[in-house]
PDB file of C-alpha atoms in Angstrom:
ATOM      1  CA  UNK A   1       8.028  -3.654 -18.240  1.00 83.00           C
ATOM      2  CA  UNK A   2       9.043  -2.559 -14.703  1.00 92.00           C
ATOM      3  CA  UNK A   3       8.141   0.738 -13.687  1.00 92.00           C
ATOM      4  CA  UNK A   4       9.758   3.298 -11.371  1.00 97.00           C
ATOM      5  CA  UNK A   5       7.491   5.359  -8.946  1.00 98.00           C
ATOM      6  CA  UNK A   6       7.820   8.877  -7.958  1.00 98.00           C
ATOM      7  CA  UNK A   7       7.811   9.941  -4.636  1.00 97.00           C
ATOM      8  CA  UNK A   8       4.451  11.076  -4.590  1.00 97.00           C
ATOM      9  CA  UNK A   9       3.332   7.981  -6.346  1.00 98.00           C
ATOM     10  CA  UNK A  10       4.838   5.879  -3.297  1.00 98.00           C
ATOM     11  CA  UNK A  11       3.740   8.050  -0.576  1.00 97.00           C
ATOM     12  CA  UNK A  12      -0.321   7.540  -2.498  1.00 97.00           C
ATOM     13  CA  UNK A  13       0.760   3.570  -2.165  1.00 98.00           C
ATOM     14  CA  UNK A  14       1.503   4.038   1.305  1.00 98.00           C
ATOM     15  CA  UNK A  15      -2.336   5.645   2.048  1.00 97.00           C
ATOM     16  CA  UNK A  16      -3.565   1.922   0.619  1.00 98.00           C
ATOM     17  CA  UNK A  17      -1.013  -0.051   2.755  1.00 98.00           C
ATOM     18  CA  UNK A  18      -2.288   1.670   6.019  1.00 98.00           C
ATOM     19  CA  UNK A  19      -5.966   0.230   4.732  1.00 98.00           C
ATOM     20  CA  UNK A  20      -4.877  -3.116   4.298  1.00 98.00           C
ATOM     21  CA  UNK A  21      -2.342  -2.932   7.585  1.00 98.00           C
ATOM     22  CA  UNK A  22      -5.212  -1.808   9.610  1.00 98.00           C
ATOM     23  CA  UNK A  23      -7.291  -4.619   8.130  1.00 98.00           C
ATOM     24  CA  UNK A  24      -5.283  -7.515   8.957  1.00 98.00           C
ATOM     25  CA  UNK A  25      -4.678  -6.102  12.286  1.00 98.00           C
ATOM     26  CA  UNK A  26      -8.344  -5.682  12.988  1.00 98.00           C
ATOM     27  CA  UNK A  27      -8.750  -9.804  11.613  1.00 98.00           C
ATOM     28  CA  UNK A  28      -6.164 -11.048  13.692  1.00 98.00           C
ATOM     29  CA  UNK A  29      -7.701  -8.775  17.129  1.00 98.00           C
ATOM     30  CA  UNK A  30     -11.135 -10.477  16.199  1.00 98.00           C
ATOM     31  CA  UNK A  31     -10.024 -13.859  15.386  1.00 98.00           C
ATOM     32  CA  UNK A  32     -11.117 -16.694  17.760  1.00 98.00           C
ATOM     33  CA  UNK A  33     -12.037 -20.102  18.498  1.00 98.00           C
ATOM     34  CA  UNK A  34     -15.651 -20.519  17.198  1.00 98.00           C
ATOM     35  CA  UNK A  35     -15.805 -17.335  14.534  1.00 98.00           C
ATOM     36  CA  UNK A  36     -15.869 -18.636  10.799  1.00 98.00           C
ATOM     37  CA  UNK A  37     -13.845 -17.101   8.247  1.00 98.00           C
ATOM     38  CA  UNK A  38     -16.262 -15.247   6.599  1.00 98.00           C
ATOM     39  CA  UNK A  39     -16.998 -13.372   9.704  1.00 98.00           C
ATOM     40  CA  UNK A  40     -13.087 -12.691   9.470  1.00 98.00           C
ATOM     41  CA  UNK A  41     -13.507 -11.349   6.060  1.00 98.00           C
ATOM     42  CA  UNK A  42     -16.492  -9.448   6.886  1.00 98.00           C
ATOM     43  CA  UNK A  43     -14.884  -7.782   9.784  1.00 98.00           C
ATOM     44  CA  UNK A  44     -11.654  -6.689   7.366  1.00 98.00           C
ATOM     45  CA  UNK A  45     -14.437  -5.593   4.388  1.00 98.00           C
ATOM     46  CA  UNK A  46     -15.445  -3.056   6.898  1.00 98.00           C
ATOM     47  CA  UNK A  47     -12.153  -1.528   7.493  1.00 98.00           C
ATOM     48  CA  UNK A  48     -11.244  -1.136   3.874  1.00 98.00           C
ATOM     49  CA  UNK A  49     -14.706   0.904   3.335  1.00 98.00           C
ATOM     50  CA  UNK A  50     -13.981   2.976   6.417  1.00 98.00           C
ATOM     51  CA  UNK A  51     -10.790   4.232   4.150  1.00 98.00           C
ATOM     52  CA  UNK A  52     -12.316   4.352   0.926  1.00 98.00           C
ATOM     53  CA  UNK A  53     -10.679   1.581  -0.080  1.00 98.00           C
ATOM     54  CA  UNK A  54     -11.416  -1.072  -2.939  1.00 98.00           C
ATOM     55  CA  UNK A  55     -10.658  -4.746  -2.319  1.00 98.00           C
ATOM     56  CA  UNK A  56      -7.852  -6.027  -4.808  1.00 98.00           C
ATOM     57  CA  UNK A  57      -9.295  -9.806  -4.697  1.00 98.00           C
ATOM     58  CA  UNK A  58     -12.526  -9.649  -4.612  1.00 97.00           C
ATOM     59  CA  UNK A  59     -13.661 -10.896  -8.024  1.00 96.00           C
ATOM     60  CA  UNK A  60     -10.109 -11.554  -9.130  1.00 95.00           C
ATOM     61  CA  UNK A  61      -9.325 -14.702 -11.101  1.00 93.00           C
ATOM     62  CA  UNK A  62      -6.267 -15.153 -12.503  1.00 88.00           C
ATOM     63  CA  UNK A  63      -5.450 -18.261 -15.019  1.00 86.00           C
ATOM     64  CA  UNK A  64      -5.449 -20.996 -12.570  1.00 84.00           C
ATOM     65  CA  UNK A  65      -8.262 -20.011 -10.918  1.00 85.00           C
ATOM     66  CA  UNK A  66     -11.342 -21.515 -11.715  1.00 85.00           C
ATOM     67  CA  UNK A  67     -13.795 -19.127 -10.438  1.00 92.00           C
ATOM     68  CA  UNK A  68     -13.754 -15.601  -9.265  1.00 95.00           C
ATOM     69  CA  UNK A  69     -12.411 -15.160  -5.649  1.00 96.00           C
ATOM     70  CA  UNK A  70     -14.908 -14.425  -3.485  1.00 94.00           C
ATOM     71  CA  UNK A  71     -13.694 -12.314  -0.340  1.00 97.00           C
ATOM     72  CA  UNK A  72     -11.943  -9.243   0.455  1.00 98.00           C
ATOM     73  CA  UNK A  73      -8.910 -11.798   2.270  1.00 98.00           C
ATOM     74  CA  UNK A  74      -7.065 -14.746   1.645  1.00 98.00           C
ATOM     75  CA  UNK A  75      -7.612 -17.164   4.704  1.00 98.00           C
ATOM     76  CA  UNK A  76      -5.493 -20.248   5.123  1.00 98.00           C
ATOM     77  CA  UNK A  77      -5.688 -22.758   7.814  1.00 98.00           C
ATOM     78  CA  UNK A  78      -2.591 -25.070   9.118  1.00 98.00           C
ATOM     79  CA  UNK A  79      -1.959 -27.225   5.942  1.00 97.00           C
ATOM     80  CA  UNK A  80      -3.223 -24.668   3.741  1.00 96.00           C
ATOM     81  CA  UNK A  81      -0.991 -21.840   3.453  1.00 95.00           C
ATOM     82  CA  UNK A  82      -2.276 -19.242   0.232  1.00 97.00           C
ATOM     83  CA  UNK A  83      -5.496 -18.392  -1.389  1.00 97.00           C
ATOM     84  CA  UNK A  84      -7.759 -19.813   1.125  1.00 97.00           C
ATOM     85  CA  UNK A  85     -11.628 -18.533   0.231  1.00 97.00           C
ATOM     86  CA  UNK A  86     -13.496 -17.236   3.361  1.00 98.00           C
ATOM     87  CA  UNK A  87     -16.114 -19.771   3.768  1.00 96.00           C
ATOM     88  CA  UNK A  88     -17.820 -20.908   6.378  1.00 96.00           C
ATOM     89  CA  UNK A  89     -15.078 -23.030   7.882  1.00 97.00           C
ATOM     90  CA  UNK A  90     -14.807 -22.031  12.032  1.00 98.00           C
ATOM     91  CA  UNK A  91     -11.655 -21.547  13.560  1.00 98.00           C
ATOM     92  CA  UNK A  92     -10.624 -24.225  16.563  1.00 98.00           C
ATOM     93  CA  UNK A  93      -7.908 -23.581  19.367  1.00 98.00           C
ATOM     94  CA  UNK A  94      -4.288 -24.245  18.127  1.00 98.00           C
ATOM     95  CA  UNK A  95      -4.993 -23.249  14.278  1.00 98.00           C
ATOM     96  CA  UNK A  96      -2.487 -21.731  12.159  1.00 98.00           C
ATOM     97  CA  UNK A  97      -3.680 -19.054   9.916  1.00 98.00           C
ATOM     98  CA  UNK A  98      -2.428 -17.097   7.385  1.00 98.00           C
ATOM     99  CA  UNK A  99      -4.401 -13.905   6.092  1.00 98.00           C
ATOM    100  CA  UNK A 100      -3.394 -12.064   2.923  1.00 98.00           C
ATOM    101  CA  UNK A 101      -4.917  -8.814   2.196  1.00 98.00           C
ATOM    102  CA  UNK A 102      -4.813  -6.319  -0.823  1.00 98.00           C
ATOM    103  CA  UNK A 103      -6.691  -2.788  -2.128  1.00 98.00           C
ATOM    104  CA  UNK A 104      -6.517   0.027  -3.687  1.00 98.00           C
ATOM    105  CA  UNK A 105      -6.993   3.959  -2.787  1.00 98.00           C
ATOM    106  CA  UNK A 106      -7.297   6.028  -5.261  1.00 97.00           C
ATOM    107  CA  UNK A 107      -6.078   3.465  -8.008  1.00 97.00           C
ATOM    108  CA  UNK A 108      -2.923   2.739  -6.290  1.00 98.00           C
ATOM    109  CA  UNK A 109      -2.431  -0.356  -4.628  1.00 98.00           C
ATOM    110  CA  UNK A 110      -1.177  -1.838  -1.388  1.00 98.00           C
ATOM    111  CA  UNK A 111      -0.799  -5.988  -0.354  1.00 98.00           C
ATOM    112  CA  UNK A 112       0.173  -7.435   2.779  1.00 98.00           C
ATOM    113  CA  UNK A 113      -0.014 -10.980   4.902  1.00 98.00           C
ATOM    114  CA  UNK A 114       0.277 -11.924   8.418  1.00 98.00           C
ATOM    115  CA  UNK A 115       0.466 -15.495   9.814  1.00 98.00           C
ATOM    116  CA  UNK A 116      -0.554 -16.570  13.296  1.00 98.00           C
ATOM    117  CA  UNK A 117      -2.024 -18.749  15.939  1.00 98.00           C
ATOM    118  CA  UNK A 118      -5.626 -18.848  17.254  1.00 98.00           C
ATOM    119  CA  UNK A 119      -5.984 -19.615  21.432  1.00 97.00           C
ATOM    120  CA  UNK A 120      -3.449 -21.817  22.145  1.00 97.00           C
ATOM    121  CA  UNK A 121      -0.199 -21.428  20.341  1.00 97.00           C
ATOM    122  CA  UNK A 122       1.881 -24.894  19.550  1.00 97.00           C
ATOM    123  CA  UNK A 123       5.537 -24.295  19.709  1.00 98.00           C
ATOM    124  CA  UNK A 124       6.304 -25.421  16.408  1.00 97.00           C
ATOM    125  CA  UNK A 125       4.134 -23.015  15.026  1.00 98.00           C
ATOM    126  CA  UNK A 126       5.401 -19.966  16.744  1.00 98.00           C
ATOM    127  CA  UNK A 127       8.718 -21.103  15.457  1.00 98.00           C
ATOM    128  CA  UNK A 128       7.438 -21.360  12.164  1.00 98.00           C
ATOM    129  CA  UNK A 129       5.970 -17.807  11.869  1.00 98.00           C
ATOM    130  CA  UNK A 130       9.045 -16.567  13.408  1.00 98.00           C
ATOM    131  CA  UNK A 131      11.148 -18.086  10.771  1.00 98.00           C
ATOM    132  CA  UNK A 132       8.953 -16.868   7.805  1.00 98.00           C
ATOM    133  CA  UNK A 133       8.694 -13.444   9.624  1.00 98.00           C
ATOM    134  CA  UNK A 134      12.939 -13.078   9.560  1.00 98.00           C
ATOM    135  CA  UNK A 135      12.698 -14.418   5.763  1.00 98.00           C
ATOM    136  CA  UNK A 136      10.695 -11.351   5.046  1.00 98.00           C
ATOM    137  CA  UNK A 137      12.818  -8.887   6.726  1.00 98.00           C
ATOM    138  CA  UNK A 138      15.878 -10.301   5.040  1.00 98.00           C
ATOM    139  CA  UNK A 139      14.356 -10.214   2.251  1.00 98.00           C
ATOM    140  CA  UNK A 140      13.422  -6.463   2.825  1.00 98.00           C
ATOM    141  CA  UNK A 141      16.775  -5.606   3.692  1.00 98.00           C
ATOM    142  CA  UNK A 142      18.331  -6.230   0.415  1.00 98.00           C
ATOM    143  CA  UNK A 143      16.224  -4.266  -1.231  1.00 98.00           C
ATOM    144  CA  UNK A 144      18.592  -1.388  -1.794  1.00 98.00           C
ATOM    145  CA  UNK A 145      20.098   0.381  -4.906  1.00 98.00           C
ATOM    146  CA  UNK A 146      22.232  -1.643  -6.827  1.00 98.00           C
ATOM    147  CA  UNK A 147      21.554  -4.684  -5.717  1.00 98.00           C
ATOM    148  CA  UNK A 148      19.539  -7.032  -7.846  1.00 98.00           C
ATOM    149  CA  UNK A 149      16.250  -8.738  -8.170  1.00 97.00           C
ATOM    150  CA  UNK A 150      17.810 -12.002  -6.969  1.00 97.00           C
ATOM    151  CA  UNK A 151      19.847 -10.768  -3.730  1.00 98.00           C
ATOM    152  CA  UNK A 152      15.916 -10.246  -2.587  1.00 98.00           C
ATOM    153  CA  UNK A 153      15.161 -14.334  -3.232  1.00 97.00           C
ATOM    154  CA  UNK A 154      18.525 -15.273  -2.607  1.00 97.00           C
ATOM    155  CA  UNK A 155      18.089 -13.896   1.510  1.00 98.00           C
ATOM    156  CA  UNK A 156      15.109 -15.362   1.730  1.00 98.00           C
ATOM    157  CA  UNK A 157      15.914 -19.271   0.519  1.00 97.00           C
ATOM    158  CA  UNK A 158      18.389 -18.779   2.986  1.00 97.00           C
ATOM    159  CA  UNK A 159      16.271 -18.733   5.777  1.00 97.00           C
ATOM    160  CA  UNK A 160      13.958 -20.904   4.499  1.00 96.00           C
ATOM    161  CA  UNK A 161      16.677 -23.235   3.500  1.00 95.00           C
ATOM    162  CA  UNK A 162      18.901 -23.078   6.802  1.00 95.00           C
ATOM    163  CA  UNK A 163      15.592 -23.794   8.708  1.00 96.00           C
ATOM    164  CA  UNK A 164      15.104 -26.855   6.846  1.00 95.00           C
ATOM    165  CA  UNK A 165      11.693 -25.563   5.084  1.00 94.00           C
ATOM    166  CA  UNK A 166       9.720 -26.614   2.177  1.00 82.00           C
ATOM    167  CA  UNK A 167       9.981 -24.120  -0.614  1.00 85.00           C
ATOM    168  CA  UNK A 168       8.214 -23.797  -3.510  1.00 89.00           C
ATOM    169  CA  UNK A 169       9.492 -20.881  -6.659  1.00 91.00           C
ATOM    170  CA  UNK A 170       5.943 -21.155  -8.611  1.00 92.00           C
ATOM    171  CA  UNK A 171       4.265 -18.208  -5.916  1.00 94.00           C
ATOM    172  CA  UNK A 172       6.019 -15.417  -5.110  1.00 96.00           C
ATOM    173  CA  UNK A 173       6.667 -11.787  -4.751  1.00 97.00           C
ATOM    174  CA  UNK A 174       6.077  -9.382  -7.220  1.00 98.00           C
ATOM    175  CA  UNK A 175       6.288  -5.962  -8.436  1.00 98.00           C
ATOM    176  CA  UNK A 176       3.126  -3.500  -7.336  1.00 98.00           C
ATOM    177  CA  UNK A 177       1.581   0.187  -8.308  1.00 98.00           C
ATOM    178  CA  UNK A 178      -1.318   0.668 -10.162  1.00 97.00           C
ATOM    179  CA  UNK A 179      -2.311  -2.805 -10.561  1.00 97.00           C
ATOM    180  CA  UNK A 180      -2.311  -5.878  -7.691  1.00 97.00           C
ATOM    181  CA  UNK A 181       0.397  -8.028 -10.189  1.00 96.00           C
ATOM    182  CA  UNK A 182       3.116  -5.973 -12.120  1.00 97.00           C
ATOM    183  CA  UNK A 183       6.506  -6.810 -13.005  1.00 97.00           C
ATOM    184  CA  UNK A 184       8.545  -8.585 -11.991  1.00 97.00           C
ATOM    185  CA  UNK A 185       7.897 -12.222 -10.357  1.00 96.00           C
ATOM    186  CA  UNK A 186      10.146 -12.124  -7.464  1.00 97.00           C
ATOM    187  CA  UNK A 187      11.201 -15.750  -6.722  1.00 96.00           C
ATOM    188  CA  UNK A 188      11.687 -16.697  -2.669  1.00 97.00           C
ATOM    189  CA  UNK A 189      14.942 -18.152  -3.423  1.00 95.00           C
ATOM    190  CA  UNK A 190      17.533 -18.535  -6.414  1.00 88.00           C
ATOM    191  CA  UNK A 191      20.814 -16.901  -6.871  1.00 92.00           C
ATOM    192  CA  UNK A 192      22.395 -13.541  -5.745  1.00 96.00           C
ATOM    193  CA  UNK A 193      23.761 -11.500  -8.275  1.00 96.00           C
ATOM    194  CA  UNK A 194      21.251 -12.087 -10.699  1.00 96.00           C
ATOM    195  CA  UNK A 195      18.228 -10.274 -12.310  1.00 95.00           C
ATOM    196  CA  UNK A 196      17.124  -6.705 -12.546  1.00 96.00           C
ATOM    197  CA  UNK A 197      18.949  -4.172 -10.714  1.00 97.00           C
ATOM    198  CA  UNK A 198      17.114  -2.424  -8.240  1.00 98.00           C
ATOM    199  CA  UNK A 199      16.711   1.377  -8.311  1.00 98.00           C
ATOM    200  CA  UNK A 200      14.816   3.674  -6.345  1.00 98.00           C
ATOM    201  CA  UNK A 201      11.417   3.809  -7.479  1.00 98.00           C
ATOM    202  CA  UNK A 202      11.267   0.531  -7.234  1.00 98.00           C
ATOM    203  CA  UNK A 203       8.053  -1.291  -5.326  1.00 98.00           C
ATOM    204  CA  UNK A 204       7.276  -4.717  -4.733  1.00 98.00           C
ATOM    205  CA  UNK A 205       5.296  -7.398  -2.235  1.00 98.00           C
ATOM    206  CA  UNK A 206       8.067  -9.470  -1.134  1.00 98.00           C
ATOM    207  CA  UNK A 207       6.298 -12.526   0.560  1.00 98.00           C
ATOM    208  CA  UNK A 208       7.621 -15.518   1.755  1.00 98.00           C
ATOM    209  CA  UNK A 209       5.902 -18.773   2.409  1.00 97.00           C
ATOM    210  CA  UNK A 210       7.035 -22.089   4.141  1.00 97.00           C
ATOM    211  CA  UNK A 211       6.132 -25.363   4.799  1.00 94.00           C
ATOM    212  CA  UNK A 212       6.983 -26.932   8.135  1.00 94.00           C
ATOM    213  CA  UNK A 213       8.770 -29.393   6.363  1.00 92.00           C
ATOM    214  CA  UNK A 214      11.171 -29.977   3.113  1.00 91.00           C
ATOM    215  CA  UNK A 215       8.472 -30.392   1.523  1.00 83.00           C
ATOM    216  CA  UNK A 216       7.855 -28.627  -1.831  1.00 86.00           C
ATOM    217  CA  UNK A 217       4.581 -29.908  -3.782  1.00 92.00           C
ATOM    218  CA  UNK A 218       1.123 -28.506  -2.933  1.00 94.00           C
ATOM    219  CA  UNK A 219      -2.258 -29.625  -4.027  1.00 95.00           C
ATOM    220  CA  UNK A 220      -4.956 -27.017  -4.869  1.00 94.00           C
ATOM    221  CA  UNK A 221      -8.701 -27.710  -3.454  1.00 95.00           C
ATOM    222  CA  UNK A 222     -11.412 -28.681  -5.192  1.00 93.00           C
ATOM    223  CA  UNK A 223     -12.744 -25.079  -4.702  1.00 93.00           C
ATOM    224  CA  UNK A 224      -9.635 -23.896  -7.796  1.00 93.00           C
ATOM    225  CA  UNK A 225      -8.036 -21.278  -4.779  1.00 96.00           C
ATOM    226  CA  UNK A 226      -6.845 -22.929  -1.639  1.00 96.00           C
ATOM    227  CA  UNK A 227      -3.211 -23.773  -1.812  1.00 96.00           C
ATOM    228  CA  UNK A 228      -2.538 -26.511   0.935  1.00 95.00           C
ATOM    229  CA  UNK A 229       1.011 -28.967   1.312  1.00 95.00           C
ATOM    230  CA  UNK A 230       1.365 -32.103  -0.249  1.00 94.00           C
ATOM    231  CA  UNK A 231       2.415 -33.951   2.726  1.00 94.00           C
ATOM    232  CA  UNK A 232      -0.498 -32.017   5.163  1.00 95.00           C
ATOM    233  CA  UNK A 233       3.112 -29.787   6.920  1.00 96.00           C
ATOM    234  CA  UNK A 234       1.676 -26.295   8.417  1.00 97.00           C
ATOM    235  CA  UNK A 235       2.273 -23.152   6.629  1.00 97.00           C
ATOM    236  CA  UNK A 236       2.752 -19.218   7.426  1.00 98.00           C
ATOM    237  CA  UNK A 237       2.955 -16.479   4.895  1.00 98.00           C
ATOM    238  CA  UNK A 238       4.285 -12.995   5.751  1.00 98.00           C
ATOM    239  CA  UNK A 239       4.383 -10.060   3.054  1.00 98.00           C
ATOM    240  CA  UNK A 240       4.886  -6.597   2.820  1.00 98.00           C
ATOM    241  CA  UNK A 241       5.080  -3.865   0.168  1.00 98.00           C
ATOM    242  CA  UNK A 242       8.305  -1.980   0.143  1.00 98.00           C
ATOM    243  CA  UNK A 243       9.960   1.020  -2.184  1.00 98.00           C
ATOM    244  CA  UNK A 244      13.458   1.180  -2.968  1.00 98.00           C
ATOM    245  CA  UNK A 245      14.739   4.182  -2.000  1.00 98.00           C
ATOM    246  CA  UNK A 246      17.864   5.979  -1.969  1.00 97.00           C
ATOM    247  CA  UNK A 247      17.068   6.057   1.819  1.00 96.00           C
ATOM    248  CA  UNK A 248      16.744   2.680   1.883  1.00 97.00           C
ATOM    249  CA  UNK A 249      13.656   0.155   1.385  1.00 98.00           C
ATOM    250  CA  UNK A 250      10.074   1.599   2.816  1.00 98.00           C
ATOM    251  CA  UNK A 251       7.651  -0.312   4.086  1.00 98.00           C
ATOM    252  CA  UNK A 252       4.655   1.114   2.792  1.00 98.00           C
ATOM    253  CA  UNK A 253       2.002  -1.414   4.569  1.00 98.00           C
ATOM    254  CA  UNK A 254       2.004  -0.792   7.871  1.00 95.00           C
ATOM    255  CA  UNK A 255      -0.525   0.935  10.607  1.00 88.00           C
TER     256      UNK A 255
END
């Protein structure tokens, strides 16, 4: 079932997507050369309690995880590209990372992720993140009334697509409110025309995720979370969560 939100429900959602916006701002102003990730995810876990916020992964495990998840952020490195775990890994000049973030205030909740480079930026990689960045606002854009669910996917495979990057359907977007995963799976690319039509009251985390390559098979870790390419291609991952709105689409996680 998907379910419409009031105004007052969204504007409750948007108090949670300041927490997590100011969180993965604070990670990517502290992130360096030499600082581990779970410094990174101890540095976010601090913001989120400064708003009364709870952590939306921490503890989570959903079927194809094999253990709970064990930080307060998703942290993948270059090749890796969703679900990393915060572990003790250090970050070196030049690497790509990707940091997802999630909570709740007040029982409603709020999900966001930024991709970036650490010290010295490679070309390629400030390309990528560009790329994955204009996905997401396509994406965002057709998020209006009377469009459908698959207009959404639709502008974002063909960014991905036209750019000549690896996309995989089996992670995506997804509708958001009182819990972290509602309905309905929101596919980064597919068909316009197609699927539910959007109304306002509408809310979901639109995220897209690329490969800097056509590649379109990942391997999971030993550790049952991190999400890294087949072929070893760097990966960003941008997300927001957004109403529909008569007015528009809202971007409820930001600063």
């Amino acid at each position: 079932m998907v379910e419409l939100k009031t105004p007052a429900e969204i504007e409750r959602m948007r108090e949670a997507g300041r927490a997590v916006a100011t969180a993965l701002a604070a990670v990517k102003k502290q992130a360096a050369p030499g600082m581990s990730l779970r410094e990174l995810d101890e540095v976010a876990r601090d913001v989120l309690r400064s708003f009364g916020a709870v952590s939306l992964f921490e503890g989570y495990q959903p079927s194809f995880a094999t253990s709970p998840f064990s930080g307060v952020i998703c942290t993948s490195v270059n090749d890796a590209v969703l679900h990393g775990l915060p572990g003790d890994l250090e970050l070196r000049d030049g690497d790509l990372l990707s940091v997802d973030c999630g909570a709740s205030v007040d029982g409603w909740c709020a999900d966001s992720a930024i991709s970036f480079c650490v010290g010295t930026p490679h070309a390629e990689d400030l390309e990528l993140i560009a790329t994955t960045e204009q996905a997401l606002a396509a994406g965002i854009a057709a998020a209006v009334p009377g469009n459908r669910l698959g207009d959404i996917g639709a502008a974002i495979g063909r960014i991905g697509k036209s750019a000549g990057l690896g996309t995989n359907l089996d992670f995506g977007g997804h509708g958001i409110g009182r819990r972290m995963h509602e309905d309905p799976h929101l596919p980064n690319g597919g068909r316009p025309g197609r699927g539910l039509v959007l109304r306002p009251g509408h809310v979901f985390a639109i995220e897209p995720w690329f490969w800097n390559s056509p590649n379109t098979t990942y391997v999971i870790d030993d550790d049952g979370w991190t999400l890294r390419s087949a072929d070893h291609s760097r990966g960003a991952h941008a997300e927001h969560t957004v109403a529909v709105t008569e007015d528009g689409p809202q971007i409820l996680t930001l600063p």
